[in-house]
Amino acid sequence: MQLNTTGFTPAQHVPGSGGFIDPQKVAAGFGVTEGMRIADFGSGAGFFAIIIAKMLGDSGVVTAVDVMNNALDTLRAKAKMEGLSNIETVRSNLEVLGSSGLSNESQDMAILANILFQNKNKPSIIDESKRVLKPGGIIVVIDWRKGTGGFGPPDDLRTDQEEMRQMILNHGFGHISDIDAGLFHYGMTFKKI
């Protein structure tokens, strides 16, 4: 694999990732098993949702939640092309508690991939994740590393990994493990306690 002109090796063959992250490799560290119910908060066009839906099999469900209708339209089209019937979509502002429409304690996992840097009200999104998770449910956080150069959002929109870890811990979660999310992102998993 050759370096491009920006000096980093991009994730190849990963539509929608911009080459900054390899969702297939990252998703392998989430601990997804067949039959789970998973909320993908801030799903965008669904490059994690599609991968996860395939991992879940017919007995599992991914609920992709995003504020942008066009992103959800793209995700529905991708799911149809892939023959996936286990993806549900919800348009929602996740900064409002209860807005995902998911029942309390209904999900085995909540994924927050590249959503928190976009929101000033991070605690509300974490609270909505906690609300929908079953006791012992898993929250996965993927976000941009600080100080990685000119790629991605400005550094002032990014949250330091340790600060993010403490924020999640303060909302009633216990840290499980870190995930290798590449050069530009960090990843962590937590359990609802």
mmCIF file of N, CA and C in Angstrom, residues 11-15 17 21-32 46-55 82 179-181:
data_model
loop_
_atom_site.group_PDB
_atom_site.id
_atom_site.type_symbol
_atom_site.label_atom_id
_atom_site.label_comp_id
_atom_site.label_asym_id
_atom_site.label_seq_id
_atom_site.Cartn_x
_atom_site.Cartn_y
_atom_site.Cartn_z
ATOM 1 N N ALA A 11 -7.336 3.720 4.894
ATOM 2 C CA ALA A 11 -8.072 2.463 4.874
ATOM 3 C C ALA A 11 -8.633 2.318 3.465
ATOM 4 N N GLN A 12 -8.313 1.236 2.800
ATOM 5 C CA GLN A 12 -8.766 1.079 1.426
ATOM 6 C C GLN A 12 -10.065 0.291 1.358
ATOM 7 N N HIS A 13 -10.827 0.526 0.286
ATOM 8 C CA HIS A 13 -12.071 -0.195 0.016
ATOM 9 C C HIS A 13 -13.088 -0.017 1.132
ATOM 10 N N VAL A 14 -13.110 1.146 1.751
ATOM 11 C CA VAL A 14 -14.059 1.414 2.826
ATOM 12 C C VAL A 14 -14.863 2.657 2.456
ATOM 13 N N PRO A 15 -15.905 2.488 1.638
ATOM 14 C CA PRO A 15 -16.690 3.641 1.234
ATOM 15 C C PRO A 15 -17.262 4.375 2.447
ATOM 16 N N SER A 17 -15.724 6.157 4.687
ATOM 17 C CA SER A 17 -14.837 6.370 5.825
ATOM 18 C C SER A 17 -13.853 7.500 5.584
ATOM 19 N N ILE A 21 -10.473 5.703 8.805
ATOM 20 C CA ILE A 21 -10.764 4.616 9.737
ATOM 21 C C ILE A 21 -11.168 3.390 8.928
ATOM 22 N N ASP A 22 -10.854 2.215 9.425
ATOM 23 C CA ASP A 22 -11.247 0.962 8.783
ATOM 24 C C ASP A 22 -12.370 0.355 9.623
ATOM 25 N N PRO A 23 -13.642 0.628 9.286
ATOM 26 C CA PRO A 23 -14.749 0.187 10.126
ATOM 27 C C PRO A 23 -14.816 -1.326 10.314
ATOM 28 N N GLN A 24 -14.436 -2.087 9.301
ATOM 29 C CA GLN A 24 -14.475 -3.551 9.417
ATOM 30 C C GLN A 24 -13.534 -4.010 10.530
ATOM 31 N N LYS A 25 -12.321 -3.493 10.513
ATOM 32 C CA LYS A 25 -11.326 -3.856 11.524
ATOM 33 C C LYS A 25 -11.745 -3.355 12.909
ATOM 34 N N VAL A 26 -12.235 -2.123 12.965
ATOM 35 C CA VAL A 26 -12.631 -1.539 14.253
ATOM 36 C C VAL A 26 -13.832 -2.290 14.831
ATOM 37 N N ALA A 27 -14.833 -2.581 14.000
ATOM 38 C CA ALA A 27 -16.044 -3.271 14.469
ATOM 39 C C ALA A 27 -15.737 -4.656 15.024
ATOM 40 N N ALA A 28 -14.665 -5.267 14.545
ATOM 41 C CA ALA A 28 -14.277 -6.585 15.054
ATOM 42 C C ALA A 28 -13.934 -6.531 16.553
ATOM 43 N N GLY A 29 -13.607 -5.342 17.063
ATOM 44 C CA GLY A 29 -13.273 -5.191 18.484
ATOM 45 C C GLY A 29 -14.446 -4.826 19.370
ATOM 46 N N PHE A 30 -15.659 -4.733 18.812
ATOM 47 C CA PHE A 30 -16.822 -4.308 19.598
ATOM 48 C C PHE A 30 -17.396 -5.409 20.487
ATOM 49 N N GLY A 31 -17.173 -6.666 20.107
ATOM 50 C CA GLY A 31 -17.775 -7.761 20.869
ATOM 51 C C GLY A 31 -19.193 -8.084 20.419
ATOM 52 N N VAL A 32 -19.501 -7.834 19.146
ATOM 53 C CA VAL A 32 -20.828 -8.111 18.605
ATOM 54 C C VAL A 32 -21.012 -9.618 18.451
ATOM 55 N N GLY A 46 -24.116 4.957 7.530
ATOM 56 C CA GLY A 46 -24.150 3.588 8.026
ATOM 57 C C GLY A 46 -22.994 2.672 7.733
ATOM 58 N N PHE A 47 -21.754 3.189 7.633
ATOM 59 C CA PHE A 47 -20.698 2.225 7.353
ATOM 60 C C PHE A 47 -20.456 1.278 8.511
ATOM 61 N N PHE A 48 -20.783 1.648 9.752
ATOM 62 C CA PHE A 48 -20.750 0.671 10.856
ATOM 63 C C PHE A 48 -22.032 -0.156 10.866
ATOM 64 N N ALA A 49 -23.185 0.475 10.652
ATOM 65 C CA ALA A 49 -24.470 -0.232 10.717
ATOM 66 C C ALA A 49 -24.521 -1.410 9.751
ATOM 67 N N ILE A 50 -24.031 -1.229 8.540
ATOM 68 C CA ILE A 50 -24.050 -2.304 7.539
ATOM 69 C C ILE A 50 -23.170 -3.469 7.997
ATOM 70 N N ILE A 51 -21.972 -3.164 8.440
ATOM 71 C CA ILE A 51 -21.040 -4.208 8.902
ATOM 72 C C ILE A 51 -21.633 -4.966 10.086
ATOM 73 N N ILE A 52 -22.179 -4.216 11.037
ATOM 74 C CA ILE A 52 -22.727 -4.830 12.249
ATOM 75 C C ILE A 52 -23.956 -5.677 11.923
ATOM 76 N N ALA A 53 -24.816 -5.187 11.033
ATOM 77 C CA ALA A 53 -26.006 -5.952 10.648
ATOM 78 C C ALA A 53 -25.613 -7.324 10.101
ATOM 79 N N LYS A 54 -24.543 -7.371 9.330
ATOM 80 C CA LYS A 54 -24.062 -8.650 8.802
ATOM 81 C C LYS A 54 -23.554 -9.555 9.927
ATOM 82 N N MET A 55 -22.910 -8.964 10.941
ATOM 83 C CA MET A 55 -22.388 -9.741 12.066
ATOM 84 C C MET A 55 -23.516 -10.302 12.936
ATOM 85 N N GLU A 82 -27.588 -4.601 -0.114
ATOM 86 C CA GLU A 82 -26.891 -5.712 0.549
ATOM 87 C C GLU A 82 -27.846 -6.844 0.936
ATOM 88 N N ILE A 179 -9.973 0.023 22.125
ATOM 89 C CA ILE A 179 -10.032 -0.575 20.788
ATOM 90 C C ILE A 179 -9.039 0.165 19.908
ATOM 91 N N ASP A 180 -8.297 -0.572 19.102
ATOM 92 C CA ASP A 180 -7.408 0.055 18.121
ATOM 93 C C ASP A 180 -8.263 0.611 16.992
ATOM 94 N N ALA A 181 -8.401 1.943 16.954
ATOM 95 C CA ALA A 181 -9.221 2.598 15.929
ATOM 96 C C ALA A 181 -8.354 3.356 14.924
#
